[in-house]
Amino acid sequence: MEIGAIFAGLQPNPSAILCSSRSTSALPPPIFTDKRQFCPPSLKLQNQSHFATYSSNNVGAASIASNVTRELADIDWDNLGFGFMATDYMYIMKCLQGGDFSKGELQRFGNIELSPSAGVLNYGQGLFEGLKAYRQQDGNILLFRPEENALRLRMGAERMCMPSPTVEQFVEAVKVTVLANKRWIPPTGKGSLYIRPLLMGSGAVLGLAPAPEYTFLIYVSPVGNYFKEGLAPINLVIETELHRATPGGTGGVKTIGNYAAVLRAQAVAKAKGYSDVLYLDSINKRYLEEVSSCNIFLVKDNVLSTPAIKGTILPGITRKSIIDVARSQGFQVEERQVTVDELLDADEVFCTGTAVVISPVGSVTYLGKRVSYGNEGIGVVAQQLYSSLTRLQMGLTKDTMDWVVELK
């Protein structure tokens, strides 16, 4: 998930679109292979006149798929920013409270209809995820650890009293949505397709209670590389009054309210020239938690330390991956309580998230005292881990971790 403007969410970027030449052809079924062989659930396409439809029994599906997805969208890929851009299709699946999700549909991307009394609007009963798809030179598409997003969504759904898709349903829905929007995946090296799954209480409810109906939705947007010309450091300020999460709360799940709660402190920080806010624990006010929407690491004497996941910190998938990659390269990694004093004395500091992968920290300001790090904040360890993980995500190095899902 996402530094600076990305922390605040994907923002509209209409200037990157040169021509809105959307395909009006019938949507083909997905053609893909997956070396881990997830079992696909049934998929039903919306059969209405304003939606593209396709019967999986049609002859020549592979040929149609090739024709429809052969060309790229008419976009200035070299100047693609990290902002929202409408694509062709979104995926929707619904279920009732106490039921199971089934019969997912691809629909033309567009606005959705919600009752003013929807649970997500009145009581914040909603979760989201974020992951990416990359295009290889040979045309194959790569996803990075989508089952981890599925597992995290299920964990969050339990906390928020919502039903959730199975891991298999989640991963299959991501694959279907990505392939339906294949022409929006940037060319190799130009960026990625950002994938945003949502789970929300869409049914109407007036009194405080779980919604009677739930919607699982996936939309996608092409995004450029966050760092156009190499890693760039950010400047953080430590927040001492406001807190992102408290013990027993929802800080450890990716619920929508967690992100609205950080906007005020983030806006104040940016008005003072900082990139973002680093939060402390709400009890002792001396242990690091996380930045607005990403995890934090520090390096001291070649040892990596990051706050332990203990209910108030989101278990980031990039965080988890960086820990595994670092350990595979011989680094010692400690997951524990990390104090402000240790942070100020570190050799390197960096953040991790879906959007940036790794973002080096150039400086941290605490109680008016500014501490800078290394060579303009870009440390050797951060650079090494960033290169290793991004090469793995883009299929440029062998996947010894079995993390990459390949779509053909």
XYZ file of C-alpha atoms in Angstrom:
408
model
C 0.000 0.000 0.000
C 1.942 4.005 -0.051
C 3.753 7.219 0.550
C 2.746 10.862 0.113
C -0.239 11.368 -2.127
C -0.618 7.618 -2.453
C -1.182 7.361 1.299
C -4.264 9.488 0.866
C -5.643 7.153 -1.812
C -5.576 6.886 -5.567
C -6.409 10.284 -7.002
C -7.900 11.023 -10.428
C -5.327 11.499 -13.170
C -7.326 12.106 -16.335
C -4.469 13.900 -18.100
C -2.704 10.621 -18.746
C -5.518 9.454 -21.049
C -5.017 10.397 -24.682
C -8.022 8.545 -26.042
C -10.820 6.721 -24.269
C -11.080 4.022 -26.927
C -12.779 1.307 -24.931
C -13.438 -2.028 -26.518
C -17.058 -2.825 -27.289
C -16.295 -6.399 -28.273
C -17.767 -9.299 -26.383
C -15.705 -10.211 -23.349
C -13.796 -13.482 -23.742
C -13.298 -15.967 -20.957
C -9.940 -15.819 -19.185
C -7.155 -17.957 -20.605
C -4.398 -18.504 -18.071
C -2.139 -20.961 -16.367
C -1.082 -20.946 -12.757
C 1.739 -23.091 -11.539
C -0.017 -23.361 -8.152
C -3.335 -24.420 -9.741
C -6.007 -22.661 -7.711
C -9.398 -24.275 -8.276
C -11.658 -21.749 -10.071
C -15.230 -21.239 -8.913
C -18.037 -20.766 -11.383
C -18.246 -17.372 -13.057
C -21.415 -15.829 -14.367
C -21.282 -12.742 -16.571
C -23.969 -10.106 -16.269
C -26.483 -10.652 -19.030
C -27.804 -7.146 -19.630
C -27.700 -5.056 -22.772
C -25.316 -2.453 -21.360
C -22.779 -5.051 -20.219
C -20.446 -7.075 -22.412
C -21.332 -10.750 -22.233
C -19.667 -13.956 -23.305
C -20.592 -17.612 -23.140
C -17.711 -19.862 -22.165
C -19.125 -22.499 -24.524
C -18.368 -20.436 -27.625
C -15.936 -21.974 -30.071
C -12.633 -20.167 -30.630
C -12.417 -18.501 -27.228
C -8.620 -18.389 -27.260
C -8.647 -16.707 -30.651
C -11.219 -14.123 -29.537
C -9.235 -13.453 -26.366
C -6.136 -12.816 -28.421
C -7.938 -10.379 -30.721
C -9.660 -8.427 -27.952
C -6.668 -8.032 -25.636
C -3.947 -7.765 -28.255
C -3.689 -3.977 -28.306
C -2.807 -1.708 -25.412
C -5.041 1.115 -24.282
C -4.244 4.456 -25.901
C -2.317 5.993 -23.006
C 0.904 7.996 -22.726
C 2.638 5.191 -20.825
C 5.839 7.205 -20.365
C 3.987 9.830 -18.339
C 1.634 7.569 -16.439
C 1.239 8.744 -12.848
C 0.029 6.957 -9.738
C -3.611 7.982 -9.934
C -7.008 6.486 -10.641
C -7.951 5.817 -14.265
C -11.205 4.128 -15.267
C -10.759 0.825 -17.113
C -13.127 -1.580 -18.871
C -14.452 -4.064 -16.324
C -15.031 -4.594 -12.635
C -15.936 -7.763 -10.779
C -18.907 -8.019 -8.403
C -20.060 -10.817 -6.122
C -22.746 -10.621 -3.438
C -24.013 -12.639 -0.508
C -26.491 -12.334 2.336
C -25.526 -12.151 5.994
C -24.909 -15.704 7.159
C -24.548 -16.966 3.578
C -21.698 -17.720 1.201
C -20.390 -15.772 -1.776
C -21.089 -17.285 -5.195
C -21.893 -16.418 -8.824
C -19.415 -13.592 -9.359
C -19.950 -11.321 -12.375
C -17.835 -9.127 -14.608
C -19.591 -5.848 -15.348
C -18.611 -2.791 -17.282
C -16.789 -0.420 -14.957
C -19.061 2.302 -13.636
C -20.819 3.738 -10.632
C -22.571 1.406 -8.237
C -25.930 1.900 -6.515
C -26.136 1.843 -2.719
C -28.960 2.551 -0.312
C -28.332 5.638 1.827
C -28.806 3.229 4.720
C -26.067 0.825 3.555
C -23.949 -0.540 6.389
C -20.736 0.694 4.814
C -22.041 4.268 4.612
C -23.582 4.452 8.073
C -21.317 2.290 10.204
C -18.114 1.934 8.203
C -18.505 -1.808 7.665
C -15.952 -2.114 4.902
C -12.494 -3.463 4.056
C -10.166 -3.088 1.100
C -7.013 -4.661 -0.293
C -4.326 -3.594 -2.740
C -2.053 -5.591 -5.036
C -0.486 -5.321 -8.487
C -0.201 -7.128 -11.811
C 2.892 -6.798 -14.015
C 3.374 -7.435 -17.730
C 6.417 -9.425 -18.859
C 8.226 -9.022 -22.167
C 6.681 -12.285 -23.446
C 3.178 -10.966 -22.731
C 2.555 -13.094 -19.656
C 1.018 -11.374 -16.632
C 2.323 -11.808 -13.101
C 0.492 -11.434 -9.778
C 2.395 -11.233 -6.498
C 1.134 -13.307 -3.551
C -2.620 -12.724 -4.122
C -3.510 -15.462 -1.645
C -1.938 -13.352 1.118
C -4.374 -10.545 0.333
C -7.204 -13.066 0.406
C -6.166 -14.354 3.820
C -5.839 -10.827 5.204
C -9.276 -9.908 3.870
C -10.779 -12.947 5.585
C -9.099 -12.014 8.859
C -10.459 -8.475 8.587
C -13.926 -9.704 7.667
C -14.097 -11.798 10.825
C -13.172 -8.747 12.918
C -15.742 -6.575 11.138
C -18.519 -9.191 11.339
C -18.742 -9.769 7.593
C -18.791 -12.861 5.400
C -15.890 -13.065 2.960
C -14.945 -14.903 -0.232
C -12.820 -18.009 0.100
C -9.144 -17.707 -0.774
C -9.849 -19.543 -4.036
C -12.750 -17.230 -4.912
C -10.663 -14.138 -4.162
C -7.692 -15.241 -6.256
C -9.870 -16.381 -9.145
C -11.774 -13.075 -9.118
C -8.487 -11.156 -9.247
C -7.318 -13.237 -12.217
C -10.574 -12.769 -14.106
C -10.598 -9.008 -13.513
C -6.973 -8.573 -14.536
C -7.385 -10.533 -17.752
C -10.591 -8.695 -18.644
C -8.615 -5.435 -18.353
C -5.415 -6.785 -19.871
C -5.004 -3.906 -22.328
C -4.648 -1.529 -19.379
C -1.588 -3.304 -17.958
C 1.416 -1.065 -18.687
C 4.227 -2.331 -20.925
C 7.180 -3.890 -19.148
C 9.011 -1.309 -17.056
C 6.317 1.377 -17.430
C 4.322 0.544 -14.312
C 1.712 -1.964 -13.203
C -2.011 -2.578 -12.932
C -3.144 -1.622 -9.437
C -5.854 -3.996 -8.191
C -8.302 -2.796 -5.553
C -10.630 -5.427 -3.991
C -13.396 -4.075 -1.741
C -15.652 -5.859 0.735
C -18.543 -3.845 2.125
C -21.846 -4.034 3.905
C -24.069 -2.989 1.004
C -27.430 -3.911 2.529
C -29.655 -1.307 4.203
C -29.568 -1.202 7.998
C -30.810 1.547 10.305
C -30.000 0.314 13.794
C -26.429 -0.602 14.712
C -26.105 -4.152 13.392
C -24.309 -6.107 10.667
C -25.675 -5.328 7.207
C -28.088 -7.886 5.720
C -26.170 -8.029 2.389
C -22.499 -7.797 1.373
C -20.721 -6.919 -1.852
C -17.256 -8.011 -2.924
C -15.990 -5.788 -5.738
C -12.698 -5.528 -7.631
C -11.662 -2.640 -9.858
C -8.277 -1.894 -11.403
C -6.284 1.097 -12.589
C -3.013 1.367 -14.511
C -0.352 3.168 -12.506
C 3.148 4.333 -13.331
C 6.264 3.519 -11.366
C 6.186 5.444 -8.096
C 9.867 6.342 -8.425
C 10.488 7.445 -11.998
C 14.253 7.863 -11.653
C 15.400 5.656 -8.796
C 14.485 5.680 -5.113
C 13.708 9.049 -3.548
C 13.737 9.633 0.234
C 10.781 10.953 2.207
C 10.714 13.092 5.353
C 8.602 11.931 8.284
C 7.362 13.657 11.406
C 6.492 11.696 14.542
C 2.964 12.363 15.797
C 2.826 12.616 19.593
C -0.828 13.485 20.244
C -2.989 11.674 17.718
C -2.886 7.901 17.326
C -3.650 5.615 14.422
C -4.843 2.668 16.528
C -5.359 1.464 20.083
C -5.139 -2.005 21.675
C -8.336 -3.939 21.105
C -9.308 -1.768 18.142
C -9.134 -2.401 14.404
C -5.599 -1.210 13.650
C -4.532 -4.722 12.690
C -7.078 -5.119 9.875
C -7.477 -3.180 6.639
C -10.774 -1.537 7.435
C -11.691 1.706 5.695
C -12.016 3.757 8.891
C -8.334 3.314 9.715
C -7.413 5.451 6.741
C -9.903 8.260 7.225
C -8.588 8.584 10.779
C -5.069 9.531 9.641
C -6.055 12.215 7.141
C -6.079 15.090 9.628
C -2.584 14.502 10.998
C -1.304 13.814 7.493
C -2.725 17.082 6.158
C -1.140 19.072 8.992
C 2.213 17.360 8.402
C 2.156 18.048 4.680
C 1.285 21.686 5.286
C 4.545 21.897 7.247
C 6.561 20.312 4.450
C 6.728 16.715 5.669
C 5.926 13.726 3.468
C 3.929 11.807 6.048
C 3.349 10.910 9.698
C 4.873 8.186 11.839
C 2.630 7.064 14.696
C 3.586 5.868 18.179
C 1.801 3.406 20.444
C -1.102 4.961 22.332
C -0.124 3.638 25.767
C 3.545 4.487 26.314
C 3.927 6.921 23.409
C 7.514 5.770 22.807
C 7.248 2.669 20.630
C 6.973 2.895 16.849
C 3.841 1.598 15.152
C 3.523 2.552 11.474
C 3.267 5.381 8.988
C -0.206 6.368 7.718
C -0.495 3.328 5.458
C 2.803 1.496 5.478
C 5.146 -0.360 7.802
C 8.524 0.911 8.973
C 11.967 -0.681 9.294
C 15.234 0.560 10.704
C 18.746 -0.740 10.101
C 21.498 -0.636 12.717
C 24.831 -2.438 12.263
C 23.300 -4.443 9.419
C 20.464 -5.733 11.632
C 16.899 -4.937 10.515
C 14.265 -4.159 13.142
C 10.545 -3.585 12.623
C 7.641 -3.263 15.085
C 6.057 -6.614 15.868
C 2.495 -7.290 14.694
C 0.410 -7.102 17.870
C -3.075 -6.031 16.895
C -2.510 -2.314 16.328
C -0.245 -2.670 13.283
C -1.384 -3.870 9.869
C 0.383 -7.085 8.770
C 1.679 -5.711 5.481
C 2.311 -8.199 2.699
C 5.272 -6.184 1.434
C 6.554 -6.091 5.020
C 6.277 -9.862 5.265
C 7.999 -10.306 1.910
C 10.862 -7.950 2.778
C 11.480 -9.861 6.007
C 11.675 -13.160 4.116
C 13.895 -11.748 1.361
C 16.231 -10.109 3.895
C 16.599 -13.317 5.881
C 17.242 -15.290 2.695
C 20.132 -12.902 1.984
C 21.677 -13.434 5.413
C 20.339 -10.397 7.246
C 19.213 -10.687 10.837
C 15.643 -9.384 11.174
C 14.030 -8.630 14.532
C 10.282 -8.200 14.985
C 9.889 -6.504 18.373
C 9.079 -3.266 20.136
C 11.194 -0.486 18.636
C 11.683 2.792 20.514
C 11.903 6.319 19.174
C 15.475 6.532 20.534
C 16.494 3.515 18.440
C 14.944 5.113 15.382
C 16.866 8.342 15.866
C 20.104 6.369 16.238
C 19.582 4.130 13.183
C 21.895 3.851 10.192
C 18.999 3.544 7.735
C 15.223 3.838 7.886
C 12.722 2.788 5.238
C 8.995 2.134 4.787
C 7.290 -0.712 2.953
C 3.968 -0.805 1.119
C 2.242 -2.040 -2.020
C 2.593 1.188 -3.997
C 6.231 1.994 -3.279
C 7.555 -1.466 -2.305
C 10.294 0.314 -0.341
C 10.534 4.034 0.345
C 13.761 5.232 2.003
C 13.394 7.777 4.793
C 15.655 10.807 4.464
C 14.813 12.348 7.805
C 12.631 11.993 10.897
C 11.542 14.949 13.040
C 10.623 14.331 16.672
C 9.651 17.092 19.104
C 11.251 19.647 16.812
C 14.525 17.726 16.417
C 15.351 16.595 12.880
C 17.593 13.572 12.282
C 18.848 12.788 8.764
C 20.049 9.447 7.465
C 23.026 8.474 5.316
C 23.476 9.457 1.702
C 20.327 11.533 1.261
C 18.408 8.771 3.005
C 18.973 6.082 0.377
C 20.740 3.328 2.274
C 22.584 0.343 0.853
C 20.271 -2.172 2.535
C 17.092 -0.465 1.330
C 18.425 -0.280 -2.214
C 19.442 -3.948 -2.187
C 16.105 -5.185 -0.844
C 14.120 -2.933 -3.189
C 15.980 -4.276 -6.189
C 15.605 -7.882 -5.074
C 11.868 -7.690 -4.416
C 10.897 -5.645 -7.491
C 12.877 -7.955 -9.777
C 11.025 -10.887 -8.256
C 7.637 -9.184 -8.649
C 8.321 -8.382 -12.315
C 9.635 -11.846 -13.158
C 13.206 -10.703 -13.785
C 14.702 -13.206 -11.371
C 13.913 -16.803 -10.437
C 11.020 -17.179 -8.006
C 12.559 -19.435 -5.381
C 9.865 -18.359 -2.883
C 6.933 -19.602 -5.001
C 5.239 -16.238 -4.609
C 4.454 -15.320 -8.220
C 1.256 -16.376 -9.978
C 1.617 -16.359 -13.763
C -1.268 -15.668 -16.138
C -0.858 -16.500 -19.832
